[in-house]
Amino acid sequence: MHYDVFNGDADGIIALLQLRLAEPKISQLVTGIKRDINLLTQVASVDDVTSITVLDISLQKNMTSLIQLLERSIPTFYCDHHQSGNIPDSPFLETLINLDSEICTSLLINQKLKGQYQTWAIAAAFGDNMVKGALRLATQFQLKPDQIEFLKELGILINYNGYGADLSDLHFEPADLFRQLLDYPNPFDLQIDKQSPFYLLQAGYLKDKGHLDNITASYADEMCEVFILPCKPWARRISGVFGNELANRDPNKAFAVLTLNKEETLNQDLTSNKEAALNPDQQSYMVSVRAPLNNRVGADEICGQFATGGGRRAAAGINQLPQEEVDKFISLLSSFYF
């Protein structure tokens, strides 16, 4: 059995979408929420694996499982733009890895397929906040402004769907969303079909985004801003896309969005991040960091200094930042870009 292993965000889903539209294949899908990146552990000991495609998850984070599979002589194609570490030398491993901060997995697959599903790649690039790359491809493809805006919204919505503490937070489980999108080789058909996933995601996103009206920065200086969100499903869903939106607002600043992890630590229903920042009982936060768009480096270095941190140079995160380390985190974020 072939296994397709992919990140549950826009980049991972659309990278696989392009491949399977070009090369249909019966496969077992392995994915999860955006931050579930140690996906190869689910495959390493499975007996029926005959071949694997891995998309948009860090090779470095999955090294042990990958080596186990290669030692079993399992042919593996690995495409990614996150930290890779030392890539194993194996005749069973084919890699397409580029750590450039202006590239994403779907853009790499687009190159591999010579632009066969370029409009989908454009949507993925927008979803991963690779705006320059998306606009460059859109110009090459001679898309109209309204087409570009639709692909931008589509990519953002698919990316938005991947954020949550677990699958119950999401509007669609990523594997199900992938299967539904396979019915739309032309992404513009999603706009025509009023029953398509696009419209359900759009409605959910607009509702969640409305909660941000009362949110202001808990910390701000010349180089960075930090926002704190309560432990609510809407906050978990919106956190990553909110970080991208902030980065696009001010390309010279770094941004961090901290979302409270444990709801039981709250003594009241938080309606603003100021209340969240002052609550002394909080235990840990999920953190999304965006480097300045005009200096897309350092997010991985900052987050990597914490036990559950990782990511890439332009965008990274921490799964559990203890309350007592928040000040340290803010200090690192600010000082890195001075």
Short mmCIF file of C-alpha atoms in Angstrom, two decimals:
data_model
loop_
_atom_site.label_atom_id
_atom_site.label_comp_id
_atom_site.label_asym_id
_atom_site.label_seq_id
_atom_site.Cartn_x
_atom_site.Cartn_y
_atom_site.Cartn_z
CA MET A 1 0.00 0.00 0.00
CA HIS A 2 1.24 3.48 -0.86
CA TYR A 3 1.07 6.05 1.95
CA ASP A 4 0.62 9.80 1.41
CA VAL A 5 1.87 11.66 4.49
CA PHE A 6 1.19 15.40 4.50
CA ASN A 7 0.72 18.46 6.69
CA GLY A 8 -2.92 19.39 7.27
CA ASP A 9 -2.47 23.03 6.23
CA ALA A 10 -2.94 24.64 2.81
CA ASP A 11 0.61 23.92 1.69
CA GLY A 12 0.52 20.23 2.60
CA ILE A 13 -2.98 19.58 1.27
CA ILE A 14 -2.45 21.42 -2.02
CA ALA A 15 0.98 19.90 -2.59
CA LEU A 16 -0.61 16.45 -2.46
CA LEU A 17 -3.62 17.67 -4.44
CA GLN A 18 -1.37 18.69 -7.33
CA LEU A 19 0.46 15.36 -7.26
CA ARG A 20 -2.68 13.23 -7.17
CA LEU A 21 -4.42 15.25 -9.86
CA ALA A 22 -1.37 14.67 -12.06
CA GLU A 23 -0.64 11.12 -10.86
CA PRO A 24 -3.79 9.46 -9.44
CA LYS A 25 -2.94 6.77 -6.93
CA ILE A 26 -4.81 4.69 -4.38
CA SER A 27 -3.18 5.49 -1.07
CA GLN A 28 -3.56 5.58 2.69
CA LEU A 29 -3.74 9.20 3.87
CA VAL A 30 -1.82 10.21 7.00
CA THR A 31 -2.29 13.80 8.18
CA GLY A 32 -3.63 15.87 11.08
CA ILE A 33 -3.81 19.38 12.46
CA LYS A 34 -1.18 21.79 11.20
CA ARG A 35 1.07 21.32 14.21
CA ASP A 36 0.95 17.52 14.04
CA ILE A 37 4.23 17.14 12.20
CA ASN A 38 5.69 13.89 13.57
CA LEU A 39 3.49 12.01 11.15
CA LEU A 40 5.99 9.41 9.99
CA THR A 41 5.83 7.77 13.40
CA GLN A 42 2.39 6.54 12.36
CA VAL A 43 3.87 4.75 9.36
CA ALA A 44 7.31 3.55 10.47
CA SER A 45 6.12 0.23 11.90
CA VAL A 46 3.19 -0.45 9.56
CA ASP A 47 3.59 -3.77 7.75
CA ASP A 48 1.76 -3.03 4.50
CA VAL A 49 3.82 0.02 3.43
CA THR A 50 5.22 -0.41 -0.08
CA SER A 51 6.06 3.24 -0.87
CA ILE A 52 5.63 6.69 0.69
CA THR A 53 5.18 10.31 -0.34
CA VAL A 54 5.95 12.85 2.42
CA LEU A 55 4.96 16.49 2.02
CA ASP A 56 5.44 19.64 4.09
CA ILE A 57 6.70 18.19 7.37
CA SER A 58 10.24 18.68 8.69
CA LEU A 59 12.61 15.88 7.73
CA GLN A 60 14.68 16.68 10.79
CA LYS A 61 11.67 16.13 13.08
CA ASN A 62 10.90 12.81 11.37
CA MET A 63 14.46 11.56 10.93
CA THR A 64 14.23 8.48 13.16
CA SER A 65 11.09 7.18 11.46
CA LEU A 66 12.44 7.97 8.01
CA ILE A 67 15.63 6.01 8.65
CA GLN A 68 13.59 3.05 9.90
CA LEU A 69 11.59 3.07 6.66
CA LEU A 70 14.68 3.39 4.47
CA GLU A 71 16.29 0.49 6.31
CA ARG A 72 13.25 -1.54 5.24
CA SER A 73 13.97 -0.52 1.62
CA ILE A 74 10.73 1.50 1.34
CA PRO A 75 10.92 3.92 -1.64
CA THR A 76 10.23 7.40 -0.28
CA PHE A 77 9.69 10.76 -1.97
CA TYR A 78 10.17 13.65 0.45
CA CYS A 79 9.32 17.25 -0.47
CA ASP A 80 9.51 20.06 2.06
CA HIS A 81 10.76 23.55 2.99
CA HIS A 82 11.28 23.13 6.75
CA GLN A 83 14.43 22.21 8.68
CA SER A 84 15.93 19.07 7.18
CA GLY A 85 19.11 18.36 9.12
CA ASN A 86 21.52 15.99 7.38
CA ILE A 87 19.55 14.23 4.67
CA PRO A 88 20.12 10.45 4.72
CA ASP A 89 22.08 8.99 1.82
CA SER A 90 19.90 6.16 0.55
CA PRO A 91 19.02 4.74 -2.87
CA PHE A 92 15.43 4.52 -1.63
CA LEU A 93 15.11 8.24 -0.86
CA GLU A 94 14.25 10.95 -3.39
CA THR A 95 14.16 14.48 -1.98
CA LEU A 96 12.97 17.85 -3.19
CA ILE A 97 13.88 20.18 -0.34
CA ASN A 98 14.47 23.92 -0.41
CA LEU A 99 14.77 25.97 2.78
CA ASP A 100 14.52 29.37 1.06
CA SER A 101 12.11 31.59 3.00
CA GLU A 102 10.28 32.52 -0.21
CA ILE A 103 9.43 28.94 -1.21
CA CYS A 104 6.84 26.46 0.03
CA THR A 105 6.17 22.79 -0.66
CA SER A 106 3.36 23.45 -3.13
CA LEU A 107 5.61 25.75 -5.15
CA LEU A 108 8.23 22.99 -5.24
CA ILE A 109 5.63 20.49 -6.47
CA ASN A 110 4.47 23.06 -9.03
CA GLN A 111 8.05 23.19 -10.35
CA LYS A 112 8.21 19.39 -10.44
CA LEU A 113 4.95 19.22 -12.42
CA LYS A 114 6.02 22.10 -14.70
CA GLY A 115 3.02 24.24 -13.78
CA GLN A 116 0.38 21.62 -14.59
CA TYR A 117 -1.84 22.84 -11.73
CA GLN A 118 -0.37 26.27 -11.26
CA THR A 119 -3.57 27.96 -10.10
CA TRP A 120 -3.71 25.54 -7.16
CA ALA A 121 -0.05 26.30 -6.39
CA ILE A 122 -0.87 30.01 -6.34
CA ALA A 123 -3.63 29.41 -3.78
CA ALA A 124 -1.23 27.40 -1.61
CA ALA A 125 1.43 30.11 -1.76
CA PHE A 126 -1.11 32.70 -0.63
CA GLY A 127 -2.20 30.36 2.16
CA ASP A 128 1.38 29.99 3.35
CA ASN A 129 1.80 33.79 3.16
CA MET A 130 4.22 33.54 0.23
CA VAL A 131 2.60 36.57 -1.33
CA LYS A 132 5.48 37.54 -3.64
CA GLY A 133 5.73 34.05 -5.07
CA ALA A 134 1.97 33.81 -5.50
CA LEU A 135 1.75 37.15 -7.31
CA ARG A 136 4.70 36.28 -9.53
CA LEU A 137 3.03 33.06 -10.68
CA ALA A 138 -0.33 34.82 -11.06
CA THR A 139 1.27 37.41 -13.34
CA GLN A 140 2.93 34.68 -15.42
CA PHE A 141 -0.44 32.94 -15.72
CA GLN A 142 -2.08 36.26 -16.71
CA LEU A 143 -4.79 35.98 -14.09
CA LYS A 144 -7.31 38.75 -13.65
CA PRO A 145 -7.41 40.72 -10.38
CA ASP A 146 -10.66 39.06 -9.27
CA GLN A 147 -9.18 35.61 -9.96
CA ILE A 148 -6.12 36.47 -7.90
CA GLU A 149 -8.29 37.65 -5.02
CA PHE A 150 -10.29 34.42 -5.09
CA LEU A 151 -7.17 32.23 -5.04
CA LYS A 152 -5.81 34.33 -2.19
CA GLU A 153 -8.98 33.87 -0.15
CA LEU A 154 -9.12 30.16 -0.99
CA GLY A 155 -5.56 29.57 0.17
CA ILE A 156 -6.11 31.50 3.38
CA LEU A 157 -9.29 29.55 4.13
CA ILE A 158 -7.68 26.14 3.57
CA ASN A 159 -4.79 27.19 5.78
CA TYR A 160 -7.17 28.51 8.44
CA ASN A 161 -8.85 25.10 8.57
CA GLY A 162 -5.64 23.42 9.74
CA TYR A 163 -5.31 25.26 13.04
CA GLY A 164 -6.63 23.77 16.26
CA ALA A 165 -5.71 21.82 19.36
CA ASP A 166 -7.14 18.66 17.80
CA LEU A 167 -9.32 17.60 14.88
CA SER A 168 -12.51 18.52 16.73
CA ASP A 169 -11.58 22.22 16.42
CA LEU A 170 -11.48 22.05 12.62
CA HIS A 171 -14.33 22.56 10.17
CA PHE A 172 -12.99 19.70 8.02
CA GLU A 173 -10.56 16.94 8.92
CA PRO A 174 -7.62 17.58 6.55
CA ALA A 175 -7.90 14.17 4.87
CA ASP A 176 -11.59 14.78 4.17
CA LEU A 177 -10.90 18.26 2.85
CA PHE A 178 -8.22 16.86 0.53
CA ARG A 179 -10.65 14.24 -0.81
CA GLN A 180 -13.33 16.87 -1.45
CA LEU A 181 -10.90 19.21 -3.21
CA LEU A 182 -9.89 16.39 -5.59
CA ASP A 183 -13.27 16.98 -7.27
CA TYR A 184 -12.08 20.45 -8.33
CA PRO A 185 -9.06 20.20 -10.69
CA ASN A 186 -9.82 23.82 -11.53
CA PRO A 187 -9.98 25.75 -8.21
CA PHE A 188 -12.29 28.36 -9.74
CA ASP A 189 -15.01 25.71 -9.88
CA LEU A 190 -15.17 25.95 -6.07
CA GLN A 191 -16.46 29.49 -6.51
CA ILE A 192 -19.17 28.37 -8.91
CA ASP A 193 -20.37 25.50 -6.71
CA LYS A 194 -22.26 27.10 -3.81
CA GLN A 195 -22.10 23.78 -1.90
CA SER A 196 -18.30 23.59 -2.11
CA PRO A 197 -16.02 23.58 0.95
CA PHE A 198 -14.98 27.14 0.08
CA TYR A 199 -18.27 28.60 1.29
CA LEU A 200 -18.42 26.65 4.55
CA LEU A 201 -14.87 27.71 5.36
CA GLN A 202 -15.62 31.30 4.39
CA ALA A 203 -18.58 31.45 6.76
CA GLY A 204 -16.58 29.95 9.62
CA TYR A 205 -13.64 32.25 9.05
CA LEU A 206 -15.74 35.42 9.01
CA LYS A 207 -17.47 34.39 12.23
CA ASP A 208 -14.18 33.60 13.97
CA LYS A 209 -12.54 36.78 12.71
CA GLY A 210 -15.29 38.85 14.30
CA HIS A 211 -13.94 37.88 17.74
CA LEU A 212 -10.76 39.84 16.99
CA ASP A 213 -12.51 43.22 17.03
CA ASN A 214 -11.65 43.77 20.72
CA ILE A 215 -8.14 42.31 20.59
CA THR A 216 -5.18 44.69 20.90
CA ALA A 217 -1.49 44.06 21.41
CA SER A 218 -0.42 43.02 24.91
CA TYR A 219 3.13 44.11 24.11
CA ALA A 220 4.44 46.40 21.37
CA ASP A 221 7.70 48.13 20.55
CA GLU A 222 9.45 49.30 17.39
CA MET A 223 10.40 45.77 16.33
CA CYS A 224 7.57 43.47 17.39
CA GLU A 225 4.04 43.08 18.67
CA VAL A 226 2.56 40.29 20.78
CA PHE A 227 -1.13 39.38 20.94
CA ILE A 228 -2.73 37.03 23.46
CA LEU A 229 -5.90 35.06 22.71
CA PRO A 230 -8.11 33.06 25.10
CA CYS A 231 -8.55 29.30 25.14
CA LYS A 232 -11.45 29.07 22.73
CA PRO A 233 -11.91 27.03 19.53
CA TRP A 234 -12.28 30.23 17.48
CA ALA A 235 -8.97 31.55 18.85
CA ARG A 236 -7.13 28.33 18.03
CA ARG A 237 -8.57 28.31 14.51
CA ILE A 238 -7.79 31.96 13.75
CA SER A 239 -4.34 32.21 15.38
CA GLY A 240 -2.13 31.34 12.41
CA VAL A 241 -4.02 33.32 9.80
CA PHE A 242 -4.20 36.24 12.25
CA GLY A 243 -0.40 36.14 12.49
CA ASN A 244 -0.10 36.28 8.70
CA GLU A 245 -2.55 39.18 8.54
CA LEU A 246 -0.56 41.13 11.12
CA ALA A 247 2.69 40.50 9.23
CA ASN A 248 1.16 41.82 6.02
CA ARG A 249 -0.08 44.95 7.82
CA ASP A 250 3.43 45.99 8.88
CA PRO A 251 6.20 44.21 6.93
CA ASN A 252 8.94 45.73 9.09
CA LYS A 253 7.77 44.15 12.36
CA ALA A 254 7.79 40.67 13.85
CA PHE A 255 4.54 39.37 15.34
CA ALA A 256 3.58 36.68 17.81
CA VAL A 257 0.14 35.33 18.63
CA LEU A 258 -0.13 33.45 21.94
CA THR A 259 -3.22 31.31 22.49
CA LEU A 260 -3.98 29.93 25.92
CA ASN A 261 -3.73 26.12 25.94
CA LYS A 262 -5.77 25.06 28.96
CA GLU A 263 -9.27 26.38 29.36
CA GLU A 264 -9.65 25.13 32.91
CA THR A 265 -7.09 27.70 34.08
CA LEU A 266 -9.45 30.56 33.22
CA ASN A 267 -11.50 32.08 36.02
CA GLN A 268 -13.70 34.06 33.66
CA ASP A 269 -14.81 34.22 30.04
CA LEU A 270 -12.07 36.28 28.44
CA THR A 271 -13.18 38.81 25.87
CA SER A 272 -9.86 40.57 25.30
CA ASN A 273 -6.22 39.70 25.36
CA LYS A 274 -5.61 42.28 28.11
CA GLU A 275 -7.62 40.13 30.51
CA ALA A 276 -5.76 37.05 29.31
CA ALA A 277 -2.41 38.70 29.90
CA LEU A 278 -3.32 39.58 33.48
CA ASN A 279 -4.74 36.21 34.51
CA PRO A 280 -2.19 34.71 36.95
CA ASP A 281 -3.48 31.14 36.66
CA GLN A 282 -2.53 30.52 33.04
CA GLN A 283 -0.18 27.62 32.46
CA SER A 284 0.93 27.54 28.84
CA TYR A 285 0.36 29.03 25.41
CA MET A 286 0.46 27.87 21.82
CA VAL A 287 2.61 30.41 19.98
CA SER A 288 2.66 31.47 16.31
CA VAL A 289 5.59 33.67 15.27
CA ARG A 290 5.96 35.61 12.02
CA ALA A 291 9.28 37.20 11.10
CA PRO A 292 9.09 40.63 9.43
CA LEU A 293 8.11 40.21 5.79
CA ASN A 294 11.01 42.48 4.85
CA ASN A 295 13.43 40.33 6.88
CA ARG A 296 12.09 36.77 6.74
CA VAL A 297 14.60 35.15 9.08
CA GLY A 298 14.87 34.19 12.73
CA ALA A 299 11.45 32.77 13.62
CA ASP A 300 12.87 29.23 13.83
CA GLU A 301 15.87 30.39 15.88
CA ILE A 302 13.65 32.15 18.41
CA CYS A 303 11.14 29.32 18.78
CA GLY A 304 13.86 26.68 18.75
CA GLN A 305 15.14 28.00 22.08
CA PHE A 306 12.05 26.57 23.77
CA ALA A 307 11.37 22.90 24.42
CA THR A 308 8.38 22.52 22.09
CA GLY A 309 9.42 25.10 19.48
CA GLY A 310 10.31 24.73 15.82
CA GLY A 311 9.44 25.79 12.30
CA ARG A 312 11.09 27.69 9.49
CA ARG A 313 12.90 31.00 9.21
CA ALA A 314 9.89 33.08 8.18
CA ALA A 315 7.26 31.42 10.37
CA ALA A 316 7.58 29.19 13.40
CA GLY A 317 5.83 28.27 16.62
CA ILE A 318 5.89 26.82 20.10
CA ASN A 319 3.34 24.22 21.11
CA GLN A 320 3.55 24.83 24.85
CA LEU A 321 5.16 28.01 26.15
CA PRO A 322 4.95 28.01 29.96
CA GLN A 323 3.46 31.10 31.55
CA GLU A 324 6.70 31.80 33.41
CA GLU A 325 8.65 31.91 30.10
CA VAL A 326 6.44 34.47 28.34
CA ASP A 327 8.62 37.42 29.36
CA LYS A 328 11.72 35.59 28.19
CA PHE A 329 10.05 34.85 24.87
CA ILE A 330 9.02 38.47 24.31
CA SER A 331 12.51 39.66 25.18
CA LEU A 332 14.06 37.25 22.66
CA LEU A 333 11.58 38.24 19.98
CA SER A 334 12.21 41.94 20.38
CA SER A 335 15.99 41.79 20.78
CA PHE A 336 16.48 39.49 17.77
CA TYR A 337 15.35 42.17 15.32
CA PHE A 338 16.97 45.23 16.92
#
